[in-house]
Amino acid sequence: MREAATCLIGEHDFSAFRSSECQAKSPVRELRRLDVRQSGDYVVFDLVANAFLHHMVRNIVGCLVYVGKGRHPAAWAGEVLASRDRAQGAPTQDAAGFICARKL
């Protein structure tokens, strides 16, 4: 998951990770940090960006979880990003109990 996360750092078009309900004028965002770490029985995802799209964090986490479960190789995260197609990604991750994202 950490290797997959590195593919997403930087300024990109995050269309593949936005909700169909997203009303942002531009899908371009700068993901400044995406840390993945284990804390006891939990996996903690810490994301820092200049702004987030609707469901962007949940969709990124869903992608990383698929990689972590072995459903796709780490490079898949970069392929999803490059596709700019939401249909290419993993299902939207349930937000219950895990999401903490910060806008700087």
CSV table of N, CA, C and O in Angstrom, one decimal:
chain,number,residue,atom,x,y,z
A,1,MET,N,0.8,-1.2,0.0
A,1,MET,CA,0.0,0.0,0.0
A,1,MET,C,0.9,1.3,0.0
A,1,MET,O,0.5,2.2,-0.6
A,2,ARG,N,2.0,1.2,0.7
A,2,ARG,CA,2.9,2.4,0.7
A,2,ARG,C,3.4,2.7,-0.6
A,2,ARG,O,3.5,3.8,-1.1
A,3,GLU,N,3.8,1.6,-1.3
A,3,GLU,CA,4.4,1.8,-2.7
A,3,GLU,C,3.3,2.4,-3.6
A,3,GLU,O,3.6,3.3,-4.4
A,4,ALA,N,2.1,1.9,-3.5
A,4,ALA,CA,1.0,2.4,-4.3
A,4,ALA,C,0.7,3.8,-4.0
A,4,ALA,O,0.4,4.6,-4.9
A,5,ALA,N,0.8,4.2,-2.8
A,5,ALA,CA,0.5,5.6,-2.3
A,5,ALA,C,1.5,6.6,-3.0
A,5,ALA,O,1.1,7.7,-3.3
A,6,THR,N,2.7,6.2,-3.2
A,6,THR,CA,3.7,7.1,-3.8
A,6,THR,C,3.3,7.5,-5.2
A,6,THR,O,3.7,8.6,-5.6
A,7,CYS,N,2.6,6.7,-5.9
A,7,CYS,CA,2.1,7.0,-7.3
A,7,CYS,C,1.1,8.2,-7.3
A,7,CYS,O,0.9,8.8,-8.3
A,8,LEU,N,0.5,8.5,-6.1
A,8,LEU,CA,-0.5,9.5,-6.1
A,8,LEU,C,0.0,10.8,-5.6
A,8,LEU,O,-0.8,11.8,-5.6
A,9,ILE,N,1.2,10.9,-5.0
A,9,ILE,CA,1.7,12.1,-4.5
A,9,ILE,C,2.0,13.1,-5.6
A,9,ILE,O,2.5,12.7,-6.7
A,10,GLY,N,1.7,14.4,-5.4
A,10,GLY,CA,2.0,15.4,-6.3
A,10,GLY,C,0.7,16.0,-6.9
A,10,GLY,O,-0.4,15.7,-6.4
A,11,GLU,N,0.8,16.9,-7.9
A,11,GLU,CA,-0.3,17.6,-8.5
A,11,GLU,C,-0.8,16.8,-9.7
A,11,GLU,O,0.0,16.5,-10.6
A,12,HIS,N,-2.0,16.3,-9.6
A,12,HIS,CA,-2.6,15.5,-10.6
A,12,HIS,C,-4.1,15.8,-10.9
A,12,HIS,O,-4.7,16.4,-10.0
A,13,ASP,N,-4.6,15.3,-12.0
A,13,ASP,CA,-6.0,15.3,-12.2
A,13,ASP,C,-6.5,14.0,-11.5
A,13,ASP,O,-6.2,12.9,-11.9
A,14,PHE,N,-7.3,14.2,-10.5
A,14,PHE,CA,-7.8,13.1,-9.6
A,14,PHE,C,-9.2,12.7,-10.1
A,14,PHE,O,-10.0,12.2,-9.2
A,15,SER,N,-9.6,12.9,-11.3
A,15,SER,CA,-10.9,12.5,-11.8
A,15,SER,C,-11.3,11.0,-11.5
A,15,SER,O,-12.4,10.7,-11.2
A,16,ALA,N,-10.3,10.2,-11.5
A,16,ALA,CA,-10.6,8.7,-11.2
A,16,ALA,C,-10.9,8.5,-9.8
A,16,ALA,O,-11.4,7.4,-9.4
A,17,PHE,N,-10.7,9.5,-8.9
A,17,PHE,CA,-11.0,9.3,-7.5
A,17,PHE,C,-12.1,10.3,-7.0
A,17,PHE,O,-12.3,10.4,-5.8
A,18,ARG,N,-12.8,10.9,-7.9
A,18,ARG,CA,-13.9,11.8,-7.5
A,18,ARG,C,-15.3,11.2,-7.7
A,18,ARG,O,-15.5,10.3,-8.5
A,19,SER,N,-16.2,11.6,-6.9
A,19,SER,CA,-17.6,11.2,-6.9
A,19,SER,C,-18.3,11.7,-8.2
A,19,SER,O,-17.9,12.8,-8.6
A,20,SER,N,-19.2,11.0,-8.7
A,20,SER,CA,-20.0,11.6,-9.8
A,20,SER,C,-20.8,12.8,-9.4
A,20,SER,O,-21.2,13.6,-10.2
A,21,GLU,N,-21.0,13.0,-8.1
A,21,GLU,CA,-21.7,14.1,-7.5
A,21,GLU,C,-20.8,15.3,-7.3
A,21,GLU,O,-21.3,16.4,-6.8
A,22,CYS,N,-19.5,15.2,-7.5
A,22,CYS,CA,-18.6,16.2,-7.2
A,22,CYS,C,-18.9,17.5,-8.1
A,22,CYS,O,-19.1,17.3,-9.3
A,23,GLN,N,-18.9,18.6,-7.5
A,23,GLN,CA,-19.2,19.8,-8.2
A,23,GLN,C,-18.0,20.8,-8.3
A,23,GLN,O,-18.1,21.9,-8.7
A,24,ALA,N,-16.8,20.3,-8.0
A,24,ALA,CA,-15.6,21.1,-8.2
A,24,ALA,C,-15.4,21.4,-9.6
A,24,ALA,O,-15.6,20.6,-10.5
A,25,LYS,N,-14.9,22.7,-9.9
A,25,LYS,CA,-14.7,23.1,-11.2
A,25,LYS,C,-13.5,22.4,-11.9
A,25,LYS,O,-13.5,22.2,-13.1
A,26,SER,N,-12.5,22.1,-11.1
A,26,SER,CA,-11.3,21.4,-11.6
A,26,SER,C,-11.0,20.2,-10.8
A,26,SER,O,-11.1,20.2,-9.5
A,27,PRO,N,-10.7,19.1,-11.4
A,27,PRO,CA,-10.3,17.9,-10.7
A,27,PRO,C,-8.8,17.8,-10.3
A,27,PRO,O,-8.3,16.9,-9.7
A,28,VAL,N,-8.1,18.9,-10.6
A,28,VAL,CA,-6.6,19.0,-10.3
A,28,VAL,C,-6.5,19.3,-8.8
A,28,VAL,O,-7.0,20.4,-8.4
A,29,ARG,N,-5.7,18.5,-8.1
A,29,ARG,CA,-5.4,18.7,-6.7
A,29,ARG,C,-4.0,18.4,-6.5
A,29,ARG,O,-3.4,17.6,-7.2
A,30,GLU,N,-3.4,18.9,-5.4
A,30,GLU,CA,-2.0,18.6,-5.0
A,30,GLU,C,-2.1,17.7,-3.7
A,30,GLU,O,-2.4,18.3,-2.7
A,31,LEU,N,-1.8,16.4,-3.9
A,31,LEU,CA,-1.7,15.6,-2.7
A,31,LEU,C,-0.3,15.7,-2.2
A,31,LEU,O,0.7,15.2,-2.8
A,32,ARG,N,-0.1,16.3,-1.1
A,32,ARG,CA,1.2,16.6,-0.5
A,32,ARG,C,1.8,15.5,0.3
A,32,ARG,O,3.0,15.3,0.3
A,33,ARG,N,0.9,14.7,0.9
A,33,ARG,CA,1.4,13.6,1.7
A,33,ARG,C,0.3,12.5,1.8
A,33,ARG,O,-0.9,12.8,1.9
A,34,LEU,N,0.8,11.3,1.7
A,34,LEU,CA,-0.1,10.1,1.9
A,34,LEU,C,0.7,9.1,2.6
A,34,LEU,O,1.4,8.3,2.0
A,35,ASP,N,0.5,9.0,3.9
A,35,ASP,CA,1.2,8.0,4.7
A,35,ASP,C,0.3,6.9,5.1
A,35,ASP,O,-0.9,7.1,5.4
A,36,VAL,N,0.8,5.7,5.0
A,36,VAL,CA,0.1,4.5,5.4
A,36,VAL,C,0.9,3.8,6.5
A,36,VAL,O,2.1,3.5,6.3
A,37,ARG,N,0.3,3.6,7.6
A,37,ARG,CA,1.0,2.9,8.7
A,37,ARG,C,0.0,2.0,9.5
A,37,ARG,O,-1.2,2.3,9.5
A,38,GLN,N,0.6,1.1,10.2
A,38,GLN,CA,-0.2,0.2,11.1
A,38,GLN,C,-0.1,0.7,12.5
A,38,GLN,O,1.0,1.1,13.0
A,39,SER,N,-1.2,0.7,13.2
A,39,SER,CA,-1.3,1.1,14.6
A,39,SER,C,-2.2,0.0,15.3
A,39,SER,O,-3.4,0.1,15.2
A,40,GLY,N,-1.5,-1.0,15.9
A,40,GLY,CA,-2.2,-2.1,16.5
A,40,GLY,C,-3.0,-2.9,15.4
A,40,GLY,O,-2.4,-3.3,14.4
A,41,ASP,N,-4.3,-3.0,15.6
A,41,ASP,CA,-5.1,-3.7,14.6
A,41,ASP,C,-5.6,-2.9,13.5
A,41,ASP,O,-6.4,-3.3,12.6
A,42,TYR,N,-5.2,-1.6,13.4
A,42,TYR,CA,-5.7,-0.7,12.4
A,42,TYR,C,-4.6,-0.3,11.4
A,42,TYR,O,-3.4,-0.2,11.7
A,43,VAL,N,-5.1,0.1,10.2
A,43,VAL,CA,-4.2,0.7,9.2
A,43,VAL,C,-4.7,2.2,9.2
A,43,VAL,O,-5.8,2.5,9.0
A,44,VAL,N,-3.7,3.1,9.3
A,44,VAL,CA,-4.0,4.5,9.4
A,44,VAL,C,-3.5,5.1,8.1
A,44,VAL,O,-2.4,4.9,7.6
A,45,PHE,N,-4.4,5.9,7.4
A,45,PHE,CA,-4.1,6.6,6.2
A,45,PHE,C,-4.1,8.1,6.6
A,45,PHE,O,-5.1,8.6,7.0
A,46,ASP,N,-3.0,8.8,6.3
A,46,ASP,CA,-2.9,10.2,6.7
A,46,ASP,C,-2.7,10.9,5.3
A,46,ASP,O,-1.6,10.8,4.7
A,47,LEU,N,-3.7,11.7,4.9
A,47,LEU,CA,-3.6,12.4,3.7
A,47,LEU,C,-3.6,13.9,3.9
A,47,LEU,O,-4.4,14.4,4.7
A,48,VAL,N,-2.7,14.6,3.2
A,48,VAL,CA,-2.6,16.1,3.3
A,48,VAL,C,-2.6,16.6,1.8
A,48,VAL,O,-1.8,16.1,1.0
A,49,ALA,N,-3.5,17.5,1.6
A,49,ALA,CA,-3.6,18.1,0.2
A,49,ALA,C,-4.0,19.5,0.3
A,49,ALA,O,-4.4,20.0,1.3
A,50,ASN,N,-3.9,20.2,-0.9
A,50,ASN,CA,-4.3,21.6,-0.9
A,50,ASN,C,-5.8,21.7,-0.9
A,50,ASN,O,-6.4,22.7,-0.6
A,51,ALA,N,-6.5,20.7,-1.3
A,51,ALA,CA,-8.0,20.6,-1.3
A,51,ALA,C,-8.3,19.1,-1.7
A,51,ALA,O,-7.5,18.4,-2.3
A,52,PHE,N,-9.6,18.8,-1.4
A,52,PHE,CA,-10.0,17.4,-1.8
A,52,PHE,C,-11.3,17.5,-2.6
A,52,PHE,O,-12.1,18.4,-2.4
A,53,LEU,N,-11.5,16.5,-3.5
A,53,LEU,CA,-12.7,16.4,-4.2
A,53,LEU,C,-13.7,15.5,-3.4
A,53,LEU,O,-13.3,14.8,-2.5
A,54,HIS,N,-14.9,15.6,-3.8
A,54,HIS,CA,-16.0,14.8,-3.1
A,54,HIS,C,-15.6,13.3,-3.2
A,54,HIS,O,-15.5,12.8,-4.3
A,55,HIS,N,-15.5,12.6,-2.1
A,55,HIS,CA,-15.2,11.2,-2.0
A,55,HIS,C,-13.7,10.9,-2.4
A,55,HIS,O,-13.4,9.7,-2.5
A,56,MET,N,-12.9,11.8,-2.7
A,56,MET,CA,-11.5,11.6,-3.1
A,56,MET,C,-10.8,10.7,-2.1
A,56,MET,O,-10.1,9.7,-2.5
A,57,VAL,N,-10.8,11.0,-0.9
A,57,VAL,CA,-10.1,10.3,0.1
A,57,VAL,C,-10.6,8.9,0.2
A,57,VAL,O,-9.9,7.9,0.3
A,58,ARG,N,-11.9,8.7,0.3
A,58,ARG,CA,-12.6,7.4,0.4
A,58,ARG,C,-12.2,6.5,-0.8
A,58,ARG,O,-12.0,5.3,-0.7
A,59,ASN,N,-12.1,7.1,-2.0
A,59,ASN,CA,-11.8,6.4,-3.2
A,59,ASN,C,-10.3,6.0,-3.3
A,59,ASN,O,-10.0,4.9,-3.7
A,60,ILE,N,-9.5,6.9,-2.8
A,60,ILE,CA,-8.0,6.6,-2.7
A,60,ILE,C,-7.8,5.4,-1.8
A,60,ILE,O,-7.1,4.5,-2.0
A,61,VAL,N,-8.4,5.5,-0.6
A,61,VAL,CA,-8.3,4.5,0.4
A,61,VAL,C,-8.8,3.2,-0.1
A,61,VAL,O,-8.2,2.1,0.1
A,62,GLY,N,-9.9,3.2,-0.8
A,62,GLY,CA,-10.5,2.0,-1.4
A,62,GLY,C,-9.5,1.3,-2.4
A,62,GLY,O,-9.3,0.1,-2.4
A,63,CYS,N,-8.8,2.1,-3.2
A,63,CYS,CA,-7.8,1.6,-4.1
A,63,CYS,C,-6.6,1.0,-3.4
A,63,CYS,O,-6.2,-0.1,-3.7
A,64,LEU,N,-6.2,1.7,-2.3
A,64,LEU,CA,-5.0,1.2,-1.5
A,64,LEU,C,-5.4,-0.1,-0.8
A,64,LEU,O,-4.5,-1.0,-0.7
A,65,VAL,N,-6.6,-0.2,-0.3
A,65,VAL,CA,-7.0,-1.4,0.3
A,65,VAL,C,-7.0,-2.6,-0.7
A,65,VAL,O,-6.6,-3.7,-0.3
A,66,TYR,N,-7.5,-2.4,-1.9
A,66,TYR,CA,-7.4,-3.4,-2.9
A,66,TYR,C,-6.0,-3.9,-3.1
A,66,TYR,O,-5.7,-5.1,-3.2
A,67,VAL,N,-5.1,-2.9,-3.2
A,67,VAL,CA,-3.7,-3.3,-3.4
A,67,VAL,C,-3.2,-4.1,-2.1
A,67,VAL,O,-2.5,-5.1,-2.3
A,68,GLY,N,-3.5,-3.6,-0.9
A,68,GLY,CA,-3.1,-4.3,0.3
A,68,GLY,C,-3.7,-5.7,0.4
A,68,GLY,O,-3.0,-6.6,1.0
A,69,LYS,N,-4.8,-5.9,-0.2
A,69,LYS,CA,-5.4,-7.3,-0.1
A,69,LYS,C,-4.9,-8.2,-1.3
A,69,LYS,O,-5.3,-9.3,-1.4
A,70,GLY,N,-4.0,-7.6,-2.1
A,70,GLY,CA,-3.5,-8.4,-3.2
A,70,GLY,C,-4.3,-8.5,-4.4
A,70,GLY,O,-4.0,-9.3,-5.3
A,71,ARG,N,-5.4,-7.7,-4.5
A,71,ARG,CA,-6.2,-7.8,-5.7
A,71,ARG,C,-5.6,-7.1,-6.9
A,71,ARG,O,-6.0,-7.4,-8.1
A,72,HIS,N,-4.7,-6.2,-6.7
A,72,HIS,CA,-3.9,-5.5,-7.8
A,72,HIS,C,-2.5,-5.2,-7.3
A,72,HIS,O,-2.3,-5.1,-6.1
A,73,PRO,N,-1.6,-5.1,-8.2
A,73,PRO,CA,-0.2,-4.7,-7.9
A,73,PRO,C,-0.2,-3.2,-7.5
A,73,PRO,O,-1.1,-2.4,-7.8
A,74,ALA,N,0.9,-2.8,-6.9
A,74,ALA,CA,1.0,-1.4,-6.4
A,74,ALA,C,0.9,-0.4,-7.6
A,74,ALA,O,0.3,0.7,-7.5
A,75,ALA,N,1.4,-0.8,-8.8
A,75,ALA,CA,1.4,0.1,-9.9
A,75,ALA,C,0.0,0.4,-10.4
A,75,ALA,O,-0.2,1.4,-11.1
A,76,TRP,N,-1.0,-0.4,-10.0
A,76,TRP,CA,-2.3,-0.2,-10.4
A,76,TRP,C,-2.9,1.2,-10.0
A,76,TRP,O,-3.6,1.8,-10.7
A,77,ALA,N,-2.5,1.7,-8.8
A,77,ALA,CA,-2.9,3.0,-8.3
A,77,ALA,C,-2.5,4.1,-9.3
A,77,ALA,O,-3.4,4.9,-9.6
A,78,GLY,N,-1.4,4.0,-9.8
A,78,GLY,CA,-0.9,5.0,-10.8
A,78,GLY,C,-1.7,4.8,-12.2
A,78,GLY,O,-2.0,5.8,-12.8
A,79,GLU,N,-2.0,3.6,-12.5
A,79,GLU,CA,-2.8,3.3,-13.7
A,79,GLU,C,-4.2,3.9,-13.6
A,79,GLU,O,-4.8,4.5,-14.5
A,80,VAL,N,-4.8,3.7,-12.4
A,80,VAL,CA,-6.2,4.3,-12.1
A,80,VAL,C,-6.1,5.8,-12.2
A,80,VAL,O,-6.9,6.4,-12.9
A,81,LEU,N,-5.1,6.4,-11.6
A,81,LEU,CA,-4.9,7.9,-11.6
A,81,LEU,C,-4.8,8.3,-13.1
A,81,LEU,O,-5.5,9.3,-13.5
A,82,ALA,N,-4.0,7.7,-13.9
A,82,ALA,CA,-3.8,8.1,-15.3
A,82,ALA,C,-5.0,7.9,-16.1
A,82,ALA,O,-5.2,8.7,-17.1
A,83,SER,N,-5.8,7.0,-15.8
A,83,SER,CA,-7.0,6.7,-16.6
A,83,SER,C,-8.1,7.9,-16.5
A,83,SER,O,-8.8,8.0,-17.4
A,84,ARG,N,-8.1,8.6,-15.4
A,84,ARG,CA,-9.0,9.7,-15.2
A,84,ARG,C,-10.5,9.2,-15.2
A,84,ARG,O,-11.4,9.9,-15.5
A,85,ASP,N,-10.6,7.9,-15.0
A,85,ASP,CA,-11.9,7.2,-15.2
A,85,ASP,C,-12.3,6.5,-13.8
A,85,ASP,O,-11.7,5.6,-13.4
A,86,ARG,N,-13.3,7.1,-13.2
A,86,ARG,CA,-13.8,6.5,-11.9
A,86,ARG,C,-14.1,5.0,-11.9
A,86,ARG,O,-13.9,4.3,-11.0
A,87,ALA,N,-14.6,4.6,-13.1
A,87,ALA,CA,-15.0,3.2,-13.2
A,87,ALA,C,-13.8,2.2,-13.2
A,87,ALA,O,-13.9,1.0,-12.9
A,88,GLN,N,-12.5,2.8,-13.3
A,88,GLN,CA,-11.3,1.9,-13.3
A,88,GLN,C,-10.9,1.6,-11.8
A,88,GLN,O,-10.1,0.7,-11.6
A,89,GLY,N,-11.4,2.4,-10.9
A,89,GLY,CA,-10.9,2.2,-9.5
A,89,GLY,C,-11.7,1.2,-8.7
A,89,GLY,O,-12.6,0.6,-9.2
A,90,ALA,N,-11.3,1.1,-7.4
A,90,ALA,CA,-12.0,0.3,-6.5
A,90,ALA,C,-13.3,0.9,-6.0
A,90,ALA,O,-13.5,2.1,-6.2
A,91,PRO,N,-14.2,0.2,-5.4
A,91,PRO,CA,-15.4,0.8,-4.8
A,91,PRO,C,-15.1,1.8,-3.7
A,91,PRO,O,-14.0,1.7,-3.1
A,92,THR,N,-16.0,2.8,-3.6
A,92,THR,CA,-15.8,3.8,-2.6
A,92,THR,C,-15.7,3.1,-1.2
A,92,THR,O,-16.6,2.4,-0.8
A,93,GLN,N,-14.7,3.4,-0.4
A,93,GLN,CA,-14.5,2.9,0.9
A,93,GLN,C,-15.5,3.5,1.9
A,93,GLN,O,-15.8,4.7,1.8
A,94,ASP,N,-16.1,2.7,2.7
A,94,ASP,CA,-17.0,3.2,3.8
A,94,ASP,C,-16.2,4.1,4.7
A,94,ASP,O,-15.1,3.8,5.1
A,95,ALA,N,-16.8,5.2,5.0
A,95,ALA,CA,-16.1,6.2,5.8
A,95,ALA,C,-16.1,5.9,7.3
A,95,ALA,O,-15.4,6.5,8.1
A,96,ALA,N,-16.9,5.0,7.7
A,96,ALA,CA,-17.1,4.7,9.2
A,96,ALA,C,-15.8,4.3,9.9
A,96,ALA,O,-15.2,3.3,9.6
A,97,GLY,N,-15.4,5.2,10.8
A,97,GLY,CA,-14.3,4.9,11.7
A,97,GLY,C,-12.9,5.0,11.2
A,97,GLY,O,-11.9,4.5,11.9
A,98,PHE,N,-12.6,5.6,10.0
A,98,PHE,CA,-11.2,5.6,9.6
A,98,PHE,C,-10.7,6.9,9.0
A,98,PHE,O,-9.5,7.1,8.9
A,99,ILE,N,-11.5,7.8,8.5
A,99,ILE,CA,-11.1,8.8,7.7
A,99,ILE,C,-10.6,10.1,8.5
A,99,ILE,O,-11.4,10.6,9.3
A,100,CYS,N,-9.4,10.5,8.2
A,100,CYS,CA,-8.9,11.8,8.7
A,100,CYS,C,-8.1,12.4,7.7
A,100,CYS,O,-7.0,11.9,7.4
A,101,ALA,N,-8.5,13.4,7.0
A,101,ALA,CA,-7.8,14.1,5.9
A,101,ALA,C,-7.7,15.6,6.3
A,101,ALA,O,-8.5,16.1,6.9
A,102,ARG,N,-6.5,16.1,5.9
A,102,ARG,CA,-6.3,17.5,6.3
A,102,ARG,C,-6.0,18.3,5.0
A,102,ARG,O,-5.3,17.9,4.2
A,103,LYS,N,-6.6,19.5,5.0
A,103,LYS,CA,-6.3,20.5,3.9
A,103,LYS,C,-5.4,21.5,4.5
A,103,LYS,O,-5.6,22.1,5.5
A,104,LEU,N,-4.3,21.8,3.8
A,104,LEU,CA,-3.3,22.8,4.2
A,104,LEU,C,-3.4,24.0,3.3
A,104,LEU,O,-3.7,23.9,2.2
